[in-house]
Short mmCIF file of C-alpha atoms in Angstrom, two decimals:
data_model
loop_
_atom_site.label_atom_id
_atom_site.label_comp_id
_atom_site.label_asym_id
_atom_site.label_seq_id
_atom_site.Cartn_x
_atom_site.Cartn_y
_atom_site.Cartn_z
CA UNK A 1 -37.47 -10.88 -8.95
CA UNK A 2 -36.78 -7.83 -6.74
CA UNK A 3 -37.87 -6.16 -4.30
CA UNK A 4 -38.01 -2.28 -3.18
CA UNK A 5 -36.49 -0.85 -0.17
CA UNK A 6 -36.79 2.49 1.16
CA UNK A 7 -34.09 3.75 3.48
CA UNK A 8 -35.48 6.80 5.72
CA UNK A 9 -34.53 9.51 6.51
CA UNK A 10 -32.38 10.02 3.04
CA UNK A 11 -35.09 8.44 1.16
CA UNK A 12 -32.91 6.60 -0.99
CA UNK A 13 -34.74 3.61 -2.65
CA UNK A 14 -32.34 0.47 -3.73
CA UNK A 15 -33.46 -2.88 -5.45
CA UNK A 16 -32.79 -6.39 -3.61
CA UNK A 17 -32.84 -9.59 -5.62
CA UNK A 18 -34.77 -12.75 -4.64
CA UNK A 19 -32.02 -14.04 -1.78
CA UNK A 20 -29.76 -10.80 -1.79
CA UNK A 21 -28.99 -9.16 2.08
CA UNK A 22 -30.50 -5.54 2.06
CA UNK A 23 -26.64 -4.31 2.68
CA UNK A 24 -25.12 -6.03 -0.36
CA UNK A 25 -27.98 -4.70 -2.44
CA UNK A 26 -27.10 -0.94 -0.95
CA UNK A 27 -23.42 -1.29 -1.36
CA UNK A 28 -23.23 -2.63 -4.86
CA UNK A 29 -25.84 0.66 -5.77
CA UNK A 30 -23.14 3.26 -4.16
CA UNK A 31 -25.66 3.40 -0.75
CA UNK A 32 -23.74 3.83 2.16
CA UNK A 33 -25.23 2.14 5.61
CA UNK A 34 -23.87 1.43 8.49
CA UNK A 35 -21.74 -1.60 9.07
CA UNK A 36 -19.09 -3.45 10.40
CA UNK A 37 -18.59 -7.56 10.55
CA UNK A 38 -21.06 -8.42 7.53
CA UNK A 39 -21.51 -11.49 9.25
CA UNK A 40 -24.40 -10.94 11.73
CA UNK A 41 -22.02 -10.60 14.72
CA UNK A 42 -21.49 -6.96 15.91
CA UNK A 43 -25.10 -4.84 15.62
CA UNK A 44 -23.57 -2.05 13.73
CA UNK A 45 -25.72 -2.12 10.73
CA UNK A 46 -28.98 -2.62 13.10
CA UNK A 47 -32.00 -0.59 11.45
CA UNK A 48 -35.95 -0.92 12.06
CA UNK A 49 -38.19 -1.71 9.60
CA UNK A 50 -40.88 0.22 9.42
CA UNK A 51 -43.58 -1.25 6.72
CA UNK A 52 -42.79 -4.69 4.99
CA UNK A 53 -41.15 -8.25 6.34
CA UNK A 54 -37.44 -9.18 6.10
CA UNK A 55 -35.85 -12.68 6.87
CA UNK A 56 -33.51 -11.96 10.19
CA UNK A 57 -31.15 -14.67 9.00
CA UNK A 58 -28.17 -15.55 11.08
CA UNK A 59 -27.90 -12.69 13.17
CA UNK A 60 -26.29 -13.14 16.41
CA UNK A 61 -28.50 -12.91 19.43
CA UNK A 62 -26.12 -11.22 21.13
CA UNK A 63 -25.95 -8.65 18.34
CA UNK A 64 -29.77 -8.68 17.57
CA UNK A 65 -31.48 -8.91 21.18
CA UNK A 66 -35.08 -10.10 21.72
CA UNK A 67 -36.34 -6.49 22.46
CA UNK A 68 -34.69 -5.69 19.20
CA UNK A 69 -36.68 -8.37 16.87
CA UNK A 70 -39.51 -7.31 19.03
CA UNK A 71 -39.41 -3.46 18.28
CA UNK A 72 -39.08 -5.15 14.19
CA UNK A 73 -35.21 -4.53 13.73
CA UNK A 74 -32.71 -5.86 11.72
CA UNK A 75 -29.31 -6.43 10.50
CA UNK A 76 -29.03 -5.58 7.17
CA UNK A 77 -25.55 -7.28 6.81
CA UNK A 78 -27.61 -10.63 7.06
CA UNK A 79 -31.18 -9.70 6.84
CA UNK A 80 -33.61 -10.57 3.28
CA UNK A 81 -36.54 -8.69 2.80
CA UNK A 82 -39.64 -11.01 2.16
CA UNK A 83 -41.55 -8.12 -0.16
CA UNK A 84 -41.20 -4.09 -0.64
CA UNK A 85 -39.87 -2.86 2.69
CA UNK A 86 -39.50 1.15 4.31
CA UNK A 87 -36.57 0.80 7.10
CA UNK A 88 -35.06 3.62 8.89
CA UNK A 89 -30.97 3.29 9.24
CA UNK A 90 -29.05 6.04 11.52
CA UNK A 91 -26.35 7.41 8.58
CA UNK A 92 -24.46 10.06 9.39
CA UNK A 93 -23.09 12.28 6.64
CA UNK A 94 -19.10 12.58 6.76
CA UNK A 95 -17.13 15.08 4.67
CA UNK A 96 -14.26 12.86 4.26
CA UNK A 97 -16.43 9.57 3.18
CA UNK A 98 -16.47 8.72 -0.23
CA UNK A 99 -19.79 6.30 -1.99
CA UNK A 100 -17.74 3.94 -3.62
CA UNK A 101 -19.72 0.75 -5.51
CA UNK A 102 -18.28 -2.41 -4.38
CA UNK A 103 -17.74 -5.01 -6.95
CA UNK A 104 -16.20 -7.74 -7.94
CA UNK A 105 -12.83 -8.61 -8.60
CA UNK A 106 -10.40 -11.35 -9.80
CA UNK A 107 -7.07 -11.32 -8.27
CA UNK A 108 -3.90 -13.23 -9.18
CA UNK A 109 -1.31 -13.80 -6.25
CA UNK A 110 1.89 -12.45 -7.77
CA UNK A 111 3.99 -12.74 -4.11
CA UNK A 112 3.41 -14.66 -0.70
CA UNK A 113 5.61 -13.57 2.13
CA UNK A 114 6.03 -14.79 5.16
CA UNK A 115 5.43 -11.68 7.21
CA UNK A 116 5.39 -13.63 11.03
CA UNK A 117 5.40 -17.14 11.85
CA UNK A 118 0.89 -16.44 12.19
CA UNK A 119 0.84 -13.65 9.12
CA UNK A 120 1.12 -13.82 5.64
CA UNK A 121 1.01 -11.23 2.93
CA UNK A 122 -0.50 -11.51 0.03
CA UNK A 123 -0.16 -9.26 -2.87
CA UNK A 124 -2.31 -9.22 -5.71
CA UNK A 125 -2.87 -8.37 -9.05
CA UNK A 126 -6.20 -7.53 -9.96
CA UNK A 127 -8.21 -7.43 -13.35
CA UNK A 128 -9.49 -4.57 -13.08
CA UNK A 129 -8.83 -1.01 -10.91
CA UNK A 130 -9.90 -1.28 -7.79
CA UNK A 131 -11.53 2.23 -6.12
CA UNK A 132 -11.18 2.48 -2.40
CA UNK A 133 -9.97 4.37 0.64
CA UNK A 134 -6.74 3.95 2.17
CA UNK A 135 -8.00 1.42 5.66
CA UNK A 136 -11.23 -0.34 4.16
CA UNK A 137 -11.20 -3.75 3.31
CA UNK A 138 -12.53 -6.61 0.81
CA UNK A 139 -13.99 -10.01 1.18
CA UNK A 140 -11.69 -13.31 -0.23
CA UNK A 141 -13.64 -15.84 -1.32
CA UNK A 142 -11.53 -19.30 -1.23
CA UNK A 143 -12.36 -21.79 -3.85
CA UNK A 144 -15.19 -24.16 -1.89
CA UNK A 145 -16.38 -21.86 0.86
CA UNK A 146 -19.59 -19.80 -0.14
CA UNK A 147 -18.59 -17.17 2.59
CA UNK A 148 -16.05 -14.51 1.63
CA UNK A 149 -13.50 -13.51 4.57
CA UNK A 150 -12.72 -10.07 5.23
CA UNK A 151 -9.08 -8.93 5.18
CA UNK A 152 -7.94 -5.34 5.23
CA UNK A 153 -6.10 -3.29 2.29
CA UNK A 154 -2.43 -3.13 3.39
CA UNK A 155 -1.60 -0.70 0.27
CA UNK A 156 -2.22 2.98 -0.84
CA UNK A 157 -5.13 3.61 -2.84
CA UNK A 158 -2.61 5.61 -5.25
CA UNK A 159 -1.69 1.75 -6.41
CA UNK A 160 -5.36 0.38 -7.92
CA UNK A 161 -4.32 -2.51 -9.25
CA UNK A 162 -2.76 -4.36 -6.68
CA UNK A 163 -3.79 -5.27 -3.37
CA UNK A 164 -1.52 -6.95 -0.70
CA UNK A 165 -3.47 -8.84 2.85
CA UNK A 166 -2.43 -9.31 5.71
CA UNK A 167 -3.71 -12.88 6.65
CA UNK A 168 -3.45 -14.20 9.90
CA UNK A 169 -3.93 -17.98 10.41
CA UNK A 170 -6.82 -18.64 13.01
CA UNK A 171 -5.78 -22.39 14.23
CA UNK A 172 -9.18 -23.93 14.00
CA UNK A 173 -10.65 -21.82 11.02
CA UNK A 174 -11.89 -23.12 7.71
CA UNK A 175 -10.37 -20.86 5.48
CA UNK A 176 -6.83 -19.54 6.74
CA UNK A 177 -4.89 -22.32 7.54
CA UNK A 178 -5.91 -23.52 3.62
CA UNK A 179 -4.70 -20.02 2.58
CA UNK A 180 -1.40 -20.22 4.61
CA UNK A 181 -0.55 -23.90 3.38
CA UNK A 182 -1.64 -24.29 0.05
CA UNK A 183 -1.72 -20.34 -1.56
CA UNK A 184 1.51 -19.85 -4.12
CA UNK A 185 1.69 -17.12 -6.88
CA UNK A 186 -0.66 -17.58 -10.19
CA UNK A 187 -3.39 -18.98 -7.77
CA UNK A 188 -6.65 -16.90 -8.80
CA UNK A 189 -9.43 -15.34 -6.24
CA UNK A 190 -12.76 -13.65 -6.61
CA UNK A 191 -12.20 -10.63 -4.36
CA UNK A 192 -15.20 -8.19 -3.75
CA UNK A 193 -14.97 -4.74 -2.01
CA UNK A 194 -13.89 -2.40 -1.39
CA UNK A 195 -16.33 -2.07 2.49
CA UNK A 196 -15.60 -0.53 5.55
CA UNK A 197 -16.00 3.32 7.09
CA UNK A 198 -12.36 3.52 8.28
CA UNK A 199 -10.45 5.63 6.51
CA UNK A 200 -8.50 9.29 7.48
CA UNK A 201 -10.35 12.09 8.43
CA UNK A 202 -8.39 14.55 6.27
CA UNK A 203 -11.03 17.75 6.69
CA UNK A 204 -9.94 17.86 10.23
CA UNK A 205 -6.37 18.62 9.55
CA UNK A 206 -4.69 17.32 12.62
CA UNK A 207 -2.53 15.00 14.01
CA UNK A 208 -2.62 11.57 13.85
CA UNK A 209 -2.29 8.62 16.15
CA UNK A 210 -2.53 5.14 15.18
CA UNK A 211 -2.82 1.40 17.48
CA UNK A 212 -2.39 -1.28 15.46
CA UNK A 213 -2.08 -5.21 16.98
CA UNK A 214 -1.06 -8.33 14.82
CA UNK A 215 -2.39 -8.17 11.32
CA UNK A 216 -4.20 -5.33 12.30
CA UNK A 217 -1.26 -3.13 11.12
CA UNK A 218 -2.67 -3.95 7.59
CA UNK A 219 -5.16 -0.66 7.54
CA UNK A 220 -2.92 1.28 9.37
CA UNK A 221 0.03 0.66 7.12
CA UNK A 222 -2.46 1.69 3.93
CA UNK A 223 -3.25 5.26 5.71
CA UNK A 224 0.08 5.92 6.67
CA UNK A 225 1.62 5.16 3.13
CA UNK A 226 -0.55 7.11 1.71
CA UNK A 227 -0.79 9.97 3.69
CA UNK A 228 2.88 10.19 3.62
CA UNK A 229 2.71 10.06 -0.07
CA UNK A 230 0.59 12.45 -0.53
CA UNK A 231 2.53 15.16 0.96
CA UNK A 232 0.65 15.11 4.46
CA UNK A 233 2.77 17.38 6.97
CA UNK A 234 0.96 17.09 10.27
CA UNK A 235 2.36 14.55 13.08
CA UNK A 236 1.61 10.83 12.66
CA UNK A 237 2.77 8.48 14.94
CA UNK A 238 2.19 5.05 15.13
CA UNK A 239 2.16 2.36 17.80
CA UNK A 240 2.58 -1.14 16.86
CA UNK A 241 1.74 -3.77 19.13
CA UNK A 242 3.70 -7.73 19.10
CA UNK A 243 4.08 -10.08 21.69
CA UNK A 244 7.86 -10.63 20.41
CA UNK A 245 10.08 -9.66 18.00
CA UNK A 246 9.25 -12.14 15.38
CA UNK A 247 5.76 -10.66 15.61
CA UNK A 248 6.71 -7.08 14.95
CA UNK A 249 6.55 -7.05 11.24
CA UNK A 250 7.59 -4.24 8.17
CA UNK A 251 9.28 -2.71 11.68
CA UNK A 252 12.04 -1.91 9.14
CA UNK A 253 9.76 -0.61 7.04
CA UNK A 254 8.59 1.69 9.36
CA UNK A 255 12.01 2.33 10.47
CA UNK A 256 12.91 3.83 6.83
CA UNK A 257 9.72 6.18 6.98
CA UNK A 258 10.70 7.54 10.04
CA UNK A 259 14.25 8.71 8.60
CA UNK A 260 12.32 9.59 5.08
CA UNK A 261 9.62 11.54 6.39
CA UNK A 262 10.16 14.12 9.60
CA UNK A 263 6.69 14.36 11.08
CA UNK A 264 6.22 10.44 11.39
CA UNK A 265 7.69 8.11 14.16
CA UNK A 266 7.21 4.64 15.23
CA UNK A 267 6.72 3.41 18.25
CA UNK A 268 7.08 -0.57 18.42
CA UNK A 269 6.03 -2.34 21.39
CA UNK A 270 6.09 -5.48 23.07
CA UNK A 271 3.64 -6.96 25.44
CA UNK A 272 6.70 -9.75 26.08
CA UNK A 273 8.93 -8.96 29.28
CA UNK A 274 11.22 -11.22 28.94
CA UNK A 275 12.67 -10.76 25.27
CA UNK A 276 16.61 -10.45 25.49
CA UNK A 277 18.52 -7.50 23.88
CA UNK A 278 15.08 -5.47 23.46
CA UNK A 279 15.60 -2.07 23.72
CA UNK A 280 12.55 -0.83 23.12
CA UNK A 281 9.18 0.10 24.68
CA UNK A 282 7.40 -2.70 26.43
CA UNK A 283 3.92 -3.46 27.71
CA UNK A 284 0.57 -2.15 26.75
CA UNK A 285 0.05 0.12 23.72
CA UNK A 286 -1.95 2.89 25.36
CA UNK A 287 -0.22 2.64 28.70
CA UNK A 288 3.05 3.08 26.53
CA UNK A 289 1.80 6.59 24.51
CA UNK A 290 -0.14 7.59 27.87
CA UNK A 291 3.52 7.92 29.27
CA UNK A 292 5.08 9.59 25.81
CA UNK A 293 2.19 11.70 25.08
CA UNK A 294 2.52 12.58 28.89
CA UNK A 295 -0.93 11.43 29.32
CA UNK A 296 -2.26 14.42 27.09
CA UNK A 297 -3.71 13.50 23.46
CA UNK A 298 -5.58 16.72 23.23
CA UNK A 299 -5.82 18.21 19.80
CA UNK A 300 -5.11 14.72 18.09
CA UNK A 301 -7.19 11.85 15.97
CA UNK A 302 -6.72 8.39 17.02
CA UNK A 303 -6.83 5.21 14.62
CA UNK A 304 -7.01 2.10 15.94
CA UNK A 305 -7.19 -1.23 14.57
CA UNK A 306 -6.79 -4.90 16.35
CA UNK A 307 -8.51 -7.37 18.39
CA UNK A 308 -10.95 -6.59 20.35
CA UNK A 309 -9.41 -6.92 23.72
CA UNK A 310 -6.24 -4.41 22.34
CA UNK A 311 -9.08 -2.07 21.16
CA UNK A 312 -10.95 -1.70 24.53
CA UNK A 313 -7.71 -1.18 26.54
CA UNK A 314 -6.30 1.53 23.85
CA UNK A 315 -9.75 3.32 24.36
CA UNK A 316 -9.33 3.36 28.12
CA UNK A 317 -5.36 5.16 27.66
CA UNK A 318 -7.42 7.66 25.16
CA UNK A 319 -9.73 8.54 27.69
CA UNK A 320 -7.50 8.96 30.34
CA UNK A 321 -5.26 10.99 27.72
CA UNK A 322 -8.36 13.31 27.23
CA UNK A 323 -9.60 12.38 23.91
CA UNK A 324 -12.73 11.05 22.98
CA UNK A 325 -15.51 10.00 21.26
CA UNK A 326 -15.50 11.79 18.59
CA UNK A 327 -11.80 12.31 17.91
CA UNK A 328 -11.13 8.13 18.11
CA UNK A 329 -11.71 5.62 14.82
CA UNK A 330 -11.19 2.13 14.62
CA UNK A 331 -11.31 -1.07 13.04
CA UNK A 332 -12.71 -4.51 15.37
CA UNK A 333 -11.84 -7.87 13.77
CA UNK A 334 -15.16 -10.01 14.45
CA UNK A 335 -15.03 -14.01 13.87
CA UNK A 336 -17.46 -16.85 14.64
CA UNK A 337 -15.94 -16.73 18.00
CA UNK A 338 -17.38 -13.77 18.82
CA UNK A 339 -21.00 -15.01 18.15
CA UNK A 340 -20.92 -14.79 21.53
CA UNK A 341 -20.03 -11.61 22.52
CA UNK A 342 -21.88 -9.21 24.81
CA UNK A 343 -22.83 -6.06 22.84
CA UNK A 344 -21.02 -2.83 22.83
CA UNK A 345 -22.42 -0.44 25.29
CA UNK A 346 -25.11 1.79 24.39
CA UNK A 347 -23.18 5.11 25.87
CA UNK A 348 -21.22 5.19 22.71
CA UNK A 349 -22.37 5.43 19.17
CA UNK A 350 -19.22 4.90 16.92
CA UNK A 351 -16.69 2.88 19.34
#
């Protein structure tokens, strides 16, 4: 059994099976809307329905406010419709965005490395090619759990069939401490993806600038590869944020590109004070390119991918730096800890 749906204003019409979310129905029929978490926690695929009834299912009510079910909105990332349904999404049409069907996958762990002490990479091989864009990301479904876990594309899209994550262990989750203890090579997955609307604006031709804290290097890492490898000559710099040096992963890595390629540098940085024979740039990440950029980013696009509380503080140093809305991307990690959170303020549309 399935029902119709009717997204205004494109008028694109998409079938949803008996139990299906609206935005899993969309995505695996190459029909972009917006979204973020997939788990009910962030707002950023809210739409209204207009004619028909959807189940709101576990949306957060921090994320899905009373006035919200009141004026008959949704999240589509959790929400399943109830019969034929019209609902009205805000999509905005991007030059550089590519409709990519997400499917599934089985991947094979052919290497685990221990990245950090908290991150471990993954790489994997996969049966089939996977399609994406350099800084989206799949879901990992762990033998068990019904719920797939997001994790970020650490690798060039010019490589299709194999993947490598960046998984950080969350101390009381379900899923990654099992992944960090018991995961060893020949282990199988079911990986589905690829998701996301991060990825390089390349129609803009201009610099680039990209934050990155903990495992949120992984996206970073992707766009930088393969922007280098793809013969991209305008500035990239990137500025990589660790609370010590064990932290600071593929900084040799990095290190290399920077004597490879001339119009990319790397910027690591500690939020530590106290770490002995550091030489480097300390404290926060914006605060730190504020003071190189000499608190002008003018003319540049920003990238930014992290925790939430790096995120905000980054998009304070941007502002300051004069660049804005429009010229700054990024990437939130979401959990069940942030069920919680307050909502992102309505000034802003994208950040």
């Amino acid at each position: 059994m399935c029902y119709k749906i009717i997204i205004e204003p494109t008028g694109d019409e998409i079938n949803v099976k008996k139990g299906q979310t609206i935005l899993d129905a969309a995505l695996r029929q190459g029909v972009y809307l917006p979204h973020a978490c997939s788990h009910g926690l962030c707002g950023t695929c809210k739409v209204e329905v207009l004619e028909g009834e959807v189940d709101l299912g576990d949306a957060s009510p921090f994320a899905l406010l009373d006035i919200d079910r009141d004026e008959h909105k949704c999240l589509v990332c959790v929400a399943v419709p109830k019969e034929d349904c019209v609902i009205e999404a805000d999509v905005d049409e991007d030059p550089d965005s590519r409709s990519i069907i997400v499917r599934d996958f089985e991947g094979t762990v052919i290497e685990v490395k221990d990245l950090t002490p908290r991150i471990k990479g993954i790489v994997l091989a996969l049966n089939e090619e996977i399609d994406f864009q350099a800084g989206q990301y799949v879901q990992l479904y762990y033998p068990g759990f019904d719920e797939g876990k997001s994790f970020s594309i650490a690798t060039s899209s010019n490589n299709k069939k194999e993947i490598e994550l960046n998984i950080s262990i969350v101390p009381d989750g379900e899923v990654t401490p099992l992944i960090h203890q018991n995961t060893k090579v020949g282990d199988t997955f079911r990986i589905v993806g690829p998701y996301g609307r991060f990825f390089i604006r390349e129609s803009a031709q201009k610099p680039m600038l990209f934050f990155a804290g903990g495992s949120g290097l992984s996206s970073p890492k992707a766009m930088i590869e393969e922007q280098l490898e793809n013969g991209c000559k305008h500035p990239i710099a990137l500025f990589h944020g660790a609370r010590n040096v064990e932290e600071l992963y593929y900084a040799d890595l990095f290190r290399e590109y920077e004597r490879k390629y001339d119009n990319f540098t790397y910027y690591p940085v500690l939020s530590d004070e106290n770490v002995p024979d550091w030489e480097g740039e300390k404290g926060y990440l914006g605060d730190v390119a504020l003071r190189i950029f000499e608190n002008n980013f003018m003319g540049h696009k920003a990238y930014l991918c992290g925790p939430p509380a790096m995120i905000e503080s980054c998009i304070t140093s941007l502002f300051k730096g004069r660049l804005f809305e429009r010229d700054i991307y990024l990437e939130k990690f979401f959990s069940k800890a942030d069920q919680n959170s307050a909502p992102k303020s309505p000034f802003f549309k994208s950040i």
